[in-house]
Amino acid sequence: MRLMAWAALATLLVLSTIAYPVVANANAASDDNNNTIELKNSNYSFVDAQGMTNVVGIVNNHGVAPISVTMALNVSDSSGRASTLHENLYGKVIYHGEGAPFKFRLGEGVKAVGKPYVADVKQVDQPFYDTLVLNYTNMAVGDERVLTGTMKNTGNTELRNVVVYASVHDENMTDLDSVRSNVVPLLRPGEQAVFTASPDPAVKAKVYYYSCAGFDINAPISTLPTGDGGFIAYDFASIAKVGSMRYDNATDSIAFDITHYNPKGGSASIKIPQLTQNQTVAVMMDGKPYDGATVKADGKTVYIDFFVPPGTHAVQIQGVRNMPEFPFAVLGLATLVAAVIAASRLKAAFKIS
């Protein structure tokens, strides 16, 4: 197996702290700038078999940009000493229109002071790769009242350490618990796996249905297989949904469909390794050369920036691979030899006549 090494382009999540209004009720809507998040604290808590008090809730992203959220809860211990606990959501990145649960577990003698609140929100310029399909029913299944279903990798690259998360509810819609499924360590393109998430035994008898089901992947996708044992490294930043991402050998392209989350459209950028000094990279959109893109190179990296108009578009980034010059040299030499042979035959023909 061959890997196109590119130390300079280790994939990074681009994080920026942003001021998000937080609306703490179940009927919250986006503000004028489409950047509201909704916090839904549960009024229910329970003590598990380890004697720990569980406090749960859900955060929904009503904004355009993907976000990473850190929750906080003020507590006091048996001696009255105050402190603050922090927990991340069960989903590392929450995309437009999606939500994720959270859970605090308080040790014996520790009491919550007030409700959980949002401590930090960061914008994450990471596309949502539409490569995993979940198939499940929201209703709790069996005597154990579990959430179970299948996940299928519909993309062109391997997915690693996939976890499904969800919020647990009773028949009155009360938020009882937050759960994670078993980890699927590897899901190859086209493969399917079964997942199961179980509620805490302390609430099992009350469980009726699940909501906010989503999935987490260990790391952003950063390489594409080329079909011959090789890979192409890349770094993709955009507030968009990306589907059918693949390497197209016929056009030497990274090809994908893209839909920007901003209804007015927005920017996207891709970095790939510069493999030759005379490497030519071009951007096609919907089958035509796209003049809304800029391509720059610094000898190590090729920077492609382009505007994504409203709607869904098919994009090709052409010229991404180190295409060897030998075949072109052979073609040129063959053409030259053919020309010489033709000239010789023509000269001989004149002499005979």
Tab-separated table of C-alpha atoms in Angstrom:
chain	number	residue	atom	x	y	z
A	1	MET	CA	0.000	0.000	0.000
A	2	ARG	CA	1.335	3.403	-0.968
A	3	LEU	CA	0.616	6.583	0.975
A	4	MET	CA	1.328	9.985	-0.571
A	5	ALA	CA	3.135	11.508	2.409
A	6	TRP	CA	2.364	15.089	3.218
A	7	ALA	CA	3.459	16.230	6.635
A	8	ALA	CA	2.670	19.858	5.878
A	9	LEU	CA	-1.006	19.105	5.448
A	10	ALA	CA	-1.981	17.299	8.612
A	11	THR	CA	-5.745	17.749	8.823
A	12	LEU	CA	-6.806	20.385	11.322
A	13	LEU	CA	-10.151	21.448	12.682
A	14	VAL	CA	-10.416	25.200	12.309
A	15	LEU	CA	-11.900	26.443	15.571
A	16	SER	CA	-12.954	29.980	16.350
A	17	THR	CA	-14.741	31.198	19.462
A	18	ILE	CA	-18.057	32.857	18.661
A	19	ALA	CA	-20.753	34.589	20.693
A	20	TYR	CA	-23.891	32.460	20.380
A	21	PRO	CA	-27.164	33.457	21.998
A	22	VAL	CA	-28.450	30.534	24.062
A	23	VAL	CA	-32.189	30.090	24.372
A	24	ALA	CA	-33.130	27.803	27.268
A	25	ASN	CA	-36.575	26.570	26.280
A	26	ALA	CA	-37.998	23.851	24.109
A	27	ASN	CA	-39.495	26.218	21.542
A	28	ALA	CA	-36.437	28.315	20.752
A	29	ALA	CA	-35.810	29.511	17.213
A	30	SER	CA	-32.892	31.045	15.358
A	31	ASP	CA	-32.151	34.728	15.714
A	32	ASP	CA	-31.752	37.158	12.803
A	33	ASN	CA	-28.189	35.992	12.231
A	34	ASN	CA	-29.136	32.294	12.257
A	35	ASN	CA	-26.721	31.531	15.059
A	36	THR	CA	-28.862	30.518	18.032
A	37	ILE	CA	-28.318	27.300	19.957
A	38	GLU	CA	-31.083	25.794	22.066
A	39	LEU	CA	-30.404	24.327	25.508
A	40	LYS	CA	-32.990	21.845	26.801
A	41	ASN	CA	-32.240	20.900	30.402
A	42	SER	CA	-34.138	17.971	31.844
A	43	ASN	CA	-36.004	18.353	35.113
A	44	TYR	CA	-35.358	14.684	35.746
A	45	SER	CA	-32.252	13.207	37.398
A	46	PHE	CA	-31.474	9.748	38.739
A	47	VAL	CA	-28.962	7.909	40.904
A	48	ASP	CA	-27.205	4.990	39.192
A	49	ALA	CA	-25.839	1.739	40.641
A	50	GLN	CA	-22.548	3.460	41.491
A	51	GLY	CA	-24.365	5.987	43.654
A	52	MET	CA	-23.749	8.833	41.199
A	53	THR	CA	-26.398	11.414	40.384
A	54	ASN	CA	-26.984	11.761	36.627
A	55	VAL	CA	-28.017	15.133	35.181
A	56	VAL	CA	-28.862	15.183	31.473
A	57	GLY	CA	-29.975	17.478	28.659
A	58	ILE	CA	-29.793	18.284	24.956
A	59	VAL	CA	-28.243	21.073	22.880
A	60	ASN	CA	-29.633	21.844	19.408
A	61	ASN	CA	-27.817	23.865	16.755
A	62	HIS	CA	-30.203	26.247	14.982
A	63	GLY	CA	-27.333	28.094	13.331
A	64	VAL	CA	-25.695	27.772	9.930
A	65	ALA	CA	-22.187	26.865	11.101
A	66	PRO	CA	-21.079	23.569	12.667
A	67	ILE	CA	-20.171	24.028	16.331
A	68	SER	CA	-18.372	22.361	19.214
A	69	VAL	CA	-20.016	22.917	22.604
A	70	THR	CA	-18.712	22.595	26.163
A	71	MET	CA	-21.264	22.400	28.964
A	72	ALA	CA	-20.773	23.425	32.608
A	73	LEU	CA	-22.512	22.692	35.899
A	74	ASN	CA	-21.887	24.424	39.228
A	75	VAL	CA	-21.751	21.991	42.147
A	76	SER	CA	-20.958	21.868	45.846
A	77	ASP	CA	-19.632	18.984	47.929
A	78	SER	CA	-20.638	17.808	51.404
A	79	SER	CA	-18.398	20.400	53.021
A	80	GLY	CA	-19.996	23.210	51.052
A	81	ARG	CA	-17.003	23.746	48.768
A	82	ALA	CA	-18.081	25.044	45.359
A	83	SER	CA	-16.650	24.014	41.992
A	84	THR	CA	-17.632	23.791	38.342
A	85	LEU	CA	-17.747	20.629	36.248
A	86	HIS	CA	-17.320	20.630	32.471
A	87	GLU	CA	-18.529	18.100	29.918
A	88	ASN	CA	-18.567	17.976	26.126
A	89	LEU	CA	-21.650	17.007	24.162
A	90	TYR	CA	-21.850	13.403	23.023
A	91	GLY	CA	-21.279	14.692	19.481
A	92	LYS	CA	-17.905	16.413	18.970
A	93	VAL	CA	-19.301	18.562	16.134
A	94	ILE	CA	-22.970	19.543	15.848
A	95	TYR	CA	-24.083	20.539	12.361
A	96	HIS	CA	-26.894	22.773	11.141
A	97	GLY	CA	-30.287	21.572	12.349
A	98	GLU	CA	-28.826	18.796	14.508
A	99	GLY	CA	-28.595	18.221	18.250
A	100	ALA	CA	-26.669	16.106	20.736
A	101	PRO	CA	-27.207	15.056	24.358
A	102	PHE	CA	-24.928	15.538	27.351
A	103	LYS	CA	-24.651	14.037	30.824
A	104	PHE	CA	-23.046	15.012	34.124
A	105	ARG	CA	-22.382	12.325	36.737
A	106	LEU	CA	-22.010	13.673	40.273
A	107	GLY	CA	-20.192	11.680	42.906
A	108	GLU	CA	-21.680	10.857	46.293
A	109	GLY	CA	-22.152	13.965	48.409
A	110	VAL	CA	-21.905	16.318	45.387
A	111	LYS	CA	-24.996	18.364	44.577
A	112	ALA	CA	-25.873	20.442	41.555
A	113	VAL	CA	-26.223	24.183	42.128
A	114	GLY	CA	-28.644	25.312	39.469
A	115	LYS	CA	-28.892	23.857	35.966
A	116	PRO	CA	-26.244	22.972	33.361
A	117	TYR	CA	-25.296	25.862	31.085
A	118	VAL	CA	-23.242	26.462	27.951
A	119	ALA	CA	-19.690	27.356	28.921
A	120	ASP	CA	-18.117	27.593	25.477
A	121	VAL	CA	-19.093	27.408	21.817
A	122	LYS	CA	-16.614	27.186	18.954
A	123	GLN	CA	-17.325	27.298	15.247
A	124	VAL	CA	-15.832	24.336	13.403
A	125	ASP	CA	-15.085	24.849	9.704
A	126	GLN	CA	-15.429	21.154	8.921
A	127	PRO	CA	-17.753	19.822	6.198
A	128	PHE	CA	-20.372	17.252	7.013
A	129	TYR	CA	-19.444	14.194	4.956
A	130	ASP	CA	-22.655	12.485	3.910
A	131	THR	CA	-21.129	8.993	3.969
A	132	LEU	CA	-22.903	7.137	6.788
A	133	VAL	CA	-26.528	6.005	6.738
A	134	LEU	CA	-28.275	5.011	9.978
A	135	ASN	CA	-31.286	2.710	9.839
A	136	TYR	CA	-33.218	2.354	13.100
A	137	THR	CA	-36.536	2.868	14.841
A	138	ASN	CA	-36.880	5.519	17.534
A	139	MET	CA	-38.923	3.191	19.730
A	140	ALA	CA	-37.186	1.310	22.547
A	141	VAL	CA	-36.707	-2.372	21.735
A	142	GLY	CA	-37.066	-5.496	23.901
A	143	ASP	CA	-36.940	-6.043	27.632
A	144	GLU	CA	-33.715	-4.027	27.855
A	145	ARG	CA	-35.400	-1.049	26.123
A	146	VAL	CA	-32.405	-0.464	23.832
A	147	LEU	CA	-31.879	1.632	20.721
A	148	THR	CA	-30.673	-0.662	17.964
A	149	GLY	CA	-30.189	-0.461	14.211
A	150	THR	CA	-27.614	-0.599	11.450
A	151	MET	CA	-25.049	1.794	10.052
A	152	LYS	CA	-23.767	1.609	6.468
A	153	ASN	CA	-20.749	3.277	4.917
A	154	THR	CA	-21.950	4.679	1.586
A	155	GLY	CA	-18.758	6.616	0.914
A	156	ASN	CA	-15.419	5.806	-0.691
A	157	THR	CA	-13.176	5.844	2.354
A	158	GLU	CA	-12.871	3.859	5.580
A	159	LEU	CA	-14.642	5.120	8.707
A	160	ARG	CA	-13.078	4.396	12.088
A	161	ASN	CA	-14.372	4.280	15.661
A	162	VAL	CA	-17.966	5.144	14.824
A	163	VAL	CA	-20.330	5.695	17.763
A	164	VAL	CA	-24.072	6.398	17.714
A	165	TYR	CA	-25.518	8.602	20.476
A	166	ALA	CA	-29.066	9.492	21.472
A	167	SER	CA	-31.305	10.996	24.126
A	168	VAL	CA	-33.656	8.708	26.084
A	169	HIS	CA	-37.308	9.627	26.829
A	170	ASP	CA	-40.346	8.265	28.607
A	171	GLU	CA	-43.893	8.288	27.208
A	172	ASN	CA	-44.401	11.827	28.566
A	173	MET	CA	-41.395	13.085	26.540
A	174	THR	CA	-39.292	13.569	29.669
A	175	ASP	CA	-35.556	13.391	28.979
A	176	LEU	CA	-34.334	10.496	31.145
A	177	ASP	CA	-30.797	9.663	30.035
A	178	SER	CA	-28.088	10.172	27.401
A	179	VAL	CA	-26.540	7.093	25.772
A	180	ARG	CA	-23.712	5.996	23.494
A	181	SER	CA	-23.623	2.796	21.457
A	182	ASN	CA	-20.916	0.196	21.084
A	183	VAL	CA	-17.893	1.422	19.087
A	184	VAL	CA	-17.567	0.136	15.518
A	185	PRO	CA	-13.772	0.217	15.071
A	186	LEU	CA	-13.701	-0.042	11.273
A	187	LEU	CA	-16.353	0.334	8.586
A	188	ARG	CA	-15.074	-0.091	5.034
A	189	PRO	CA	-16.867	1.356	1.978
A	190	GLY	CA	-20.084	-0.559	1.387
A	191	GLU	CA	-19.940	-2.348	4.749
A	192	GLN	CA	-22.779	-2.450	7.268
A	193	ALA	CA	-22.649	-2.943	11.041
A	194	VAL	CA	-25.160	-3.319	13.873
A	195	PHE	CA	-25.169	-0.840	16.761
A	196	THR	CA	-26.904	-0.988	20.153
A	197	ALA	CA	-27.207	1.672	22.854
A	198	SER	CA	-28.576	0.768	26.281
A	199	PRO	CA	-30.122	3.061	28.914
A	200	ASP	CA	-28.960	3.010	32.500
A	201	PRO	CA	-30.679	0.195	34.442
A	202	ALA	CA	-32.024	2.779	36.896
A	203	VAL	CA	-34.297	4.255	34.190
A	204	LYS	CA	-34.807	1.212	31.951
A	205	ALA	CA	-38.380	0.524	33.073
A	206	LYS	CA	-39.465	4.051	32.032
A	207	VAL	CA	-37.822	4.162	28.591
A	208	TYR	CA	-40.261	4.602	25.696
A	209	TYR	CA	-38.386	6.196	22.782
A	210	TYR	CA	-35.126	7.857	21.668
A	211	SER	CA	-34.378	11.169	19.961
A	212	CYS	CA	-31.434	13.256	18.707
A	213	ALA	CA	-29.751	10.143	17.321
A	214	GLY	CA	-26.487	11.021	15.622
A	215	PHE	CA	-23.023	9.632	15.131
A	216	ASP	CA	-19.460	10.519	15.953
A	217	ILE	CA	-16.373	9.500	13.969
A	218	ASN	CA	-12.938	9.372	15.523
A	219	ALA	CA	-11.331	11.889	13.135
A	220	PRO	CA	-12.194	13.933	10.050
A	221	ILE	CA	-11.755	12.129	6.749
A	222	SER	CA	-8.460	13.368	5.264
A	223	THR	CA	-7.439	10.901	2.536
A	224	LEU	CA	-9.033	9.453	-0.573
A	225	PRO	CA	-8.089	6.062	-2.054
A	226	THR	CA	-7.011	6.182	-5.697
A	227	GLY	CA	-7.925	2.610	-6.524
A	228	ASP	CA	-4.359	1.399	-7.077
A	229	GLY	CA	-3.260	1.146	-3.460
A	230	GLY	CA	-2.459	4.843	-3.195
A	231	PHE	CA	-4.085	7.725	-1.360
A	232	ILE	CA	-4.497	11.451	-1.863
A	233	ALA	CA	-4.211	13.645	1.236
A	234	TYR	CA	-6.319	16.785	1.491
A	235	ASP	CA	-7.630	19.370	3.938
A	236	PHE	CA	-11.205	20.556	3.367
A	237	ALA	CA	-12.743	23.545	5.189
A	238	SER	CA	-16.309	24.682	4.589
A	239	ILE	CA	-19.656	25.105	6.327
A	240	ALA	CA	-21.295	22.649	3.960
A	241	LYS	CA	-22.586	19.137	3.389
A	242	VAL	CA	-20.334	17.079	1.132
A	243	GLY	CA	-21.408	13.857	-0.563
A	244	SER	CA	-20.072	11.267	-3.013
A	245	MET	CA	-16.475	12.370	-2.423
A	246	ARG	CA	-14.085	10.274	-4.499
A	247	TYR	CA	-11.009	10.251	-6.709
A	248	ASP	CA	-11.867	10.087	-10.421
A	249	ASN	CA	-8.982	8.548	-12.339
A	250	ALA	CA	-10.316	9.506	-15.777
A	251	THR	CA	-10.068	13.230	-15.014
A	252	ASP	CA	-7.396	13.053	-12.267
A	253	SER	CA	-9.889	14.777	-9.995
A	254	ILE	CA	-11.198	14.949	-6.470
A	255	ALA	CA	-14.925	14.913	-7.230
A	256	PHE	CA	-17.838	15.566	-4.874
A	257	ASP	CA	-21.266	17.118	-4.458
A	258	ILE	CA	-21.529	20.117	-2.145
A	259	THR	CA	-24.394	22.052	-0.554
A	260	HIS	CA	-23.520	25.101	1.538
A	261	TYR	CA	-25.493	25.471	4.754
A	262	ASN	CA	-25.894	29.200	4.190
A	263	PRO	CA	-28.962	29.672	1.938
A	264	LYS	CA	-27.077	32.475	0.164
A	265	GLY	CA	-24.074	30.261	-0.532
A	266	GLY	CA	-20.610	30.574	0.933
A	267	SER	CA	-16.924	29.799	0.711
A	268	ALA	CA	-15.024	26.518	0.618
A	269	SER	CA	-11.308	25.774	0.552
A	270	ILE	CA	-9.243	22.677	-0.171
A	271	LYS	CA	-5.520	22.126	0.261
A	272	ILE	CA	-3.661	19.363	-1.544
A	273	PRO	CA	0.060	18.600	-1.813
A	274	GLN	CA	1.921	20.217	-4.704
A	275	LEU	CA	3.645	17.261	-6.318
A	276	THR	CA	5.393	18.937	-9.255
A	277	GLN	CA	6.494	22.490	-10.021
A	278	ASN	CA	4.386	22.615	-13.181
A	279	GLN	CA	1.293	21.004	-11.623
A	280	THR	CA	-1.861	22.447	-13.150
A	281	VAL	CA	-4.998	22.393	-11.006
A	282	ALA	CA	-8.388	23.496	-12.304
A	283	VAL	CA	-11.875	23.723	-10.769
A	284	MET	CA	-14.977	22.489	-12.568
A	285	MET	CA	-18.516	23.070	-11.304
A	286	ASP	CA	-21.535	21.315	-12.767
A	287	GLY	CA	-19.455	20.139	-15.726
A	288	LYS	CA	-18.048	23.541	-16.697
A	289	PRO	CA	-14.841	25.473	-15.875
A	290	TYR	CA	-15.608	27.594	-12.814
A	291	ASP	CA	-14.399	31.189	-12.696
A	292	GLY	CA	-15.488	31.599	-9.070
A	293	ALA	CA	-12.334	29.835	-7.869
A	294	THR	CA	-8.726	30.799	-7.194
A	295	VAL	CA	-5.770	28.400	-7.246
A	296	LYS	CA	-2.408	29.243	-5.679
A	297	ALA	CA	0.694	27.183	-4.909
A	298	ASP	CA	3.803	27.767	-2.808
A	299	GLY	CA	5.943	24.848	-3.929
A	300	LYS	CA	4.612	22.493	-1.238
A	301	THR	CA	0.877	23.089	-1.091
A	302	VAL	CA	-1.844	23.945	-3.608
A	303	TYR	CA	-4.571	26.194	-2.158
A	304	ILE	CA	-7.982	26.053	-3.866
A	305	ASP	CA	-10.616	28.549	-2.737
A	306	PHE	CA	-14.036	28.767	-4.325
A	307	PHE	CA	-17.527	30.133	-3.747
A	308	VAL	CA	-20.397	27.663	-3.472
A	309	PRO	CA	-23.608	29.150	-4.929
A	310	PRO	CA	-26.981	28.291	-3.352
A	311	GLY	CA	-28.165	24.758	-3.989
A	312	THR	CA	-26.303	21.502	-4.626
A	313	HIS	CA	-23.405	21.427	-7.093
A	314	ALA	CA	-21.061	18.841	-8.587
A	315	VAL	CA	-17.429	19.910	-8.195
A	316	GLN	CA	-14.205	18.524	-9.651
A	317	ILE	CA	-10.734	19.597	-8.550
A	318	GLN	CA	-8.668	18.450	-11.534
A	319	GLY	CA	-4.934	17.787	-11.674
A	320	VAL	CA	-4.559	16.648	-8.065
A	321	ARG	CA	-2.286	13.663	-8.513
A	322	ASN	CA	1.352	13.271	-9.456
A	323	MET	CA	0.782	12.163	-13.003
A	324	PRO	CA	4.093	10.812	-14.345
A	325	GLU	CA	5.547	12.547	-17.350
A	326	PHE	CA	6.848	9.278	-18.890
A	327	PRO	CA	3.659	8.414	-20.780
A	328	PHE	CA	3.569	11.869	-22.329
A	329	ALA	CA	7.240	11.575	-23.285
A	330	VAL	CA	6.579	8.202	-24.889
A	331	LEU	CA	3.623	9.659	-26.749
A	332	GLY	CA	5.753	12.544	-28.009
A	333	LEU	CA	8.549	10.230	-29.061
A	334	ALA	CA	6.125	7.934	-30.855
A	335	THR	CA	4.686	10.899	-32.723
A	336	LEU	CA	8.157	12.058	-33.732
A	337	VAL	CA	9.169	8.575	-34.935
A	338	ALA	CA	5.950	8.253	-36.910
A	339	ALA	CA	6.626	11.604	-38.565
A	340	VAL	CA	10.187	10.573	-39.497
A	341	ILE	CA	8.997	7.278	-40.941
A	342	ALA	CA	6.293	9.011	-42.933
A	343	ALA	CA	8.803	11.537	-44.293
A	344	SER	CA	11.221	8.752	-45.278
A	345	ARG	CA	8.519	6.852	-47.100
A	346	LEU	CA	7.402	9.998	-48.883
A	347	LYS	CA	11.012	10.709	-49.979
A	348	ALA	CA	11.422	7.140	-51.192
A	349	ALA	CA	8.202	7.411	-53.125
A	350	PHE	CA	9.461	10.478	-54.961
A	351	LYS	CA	12.736	8.694	-55.868
A	352	ILE	CA	10.872	5.687	-57.319
A	353	SER	CA	8.666	7.851	-59.435
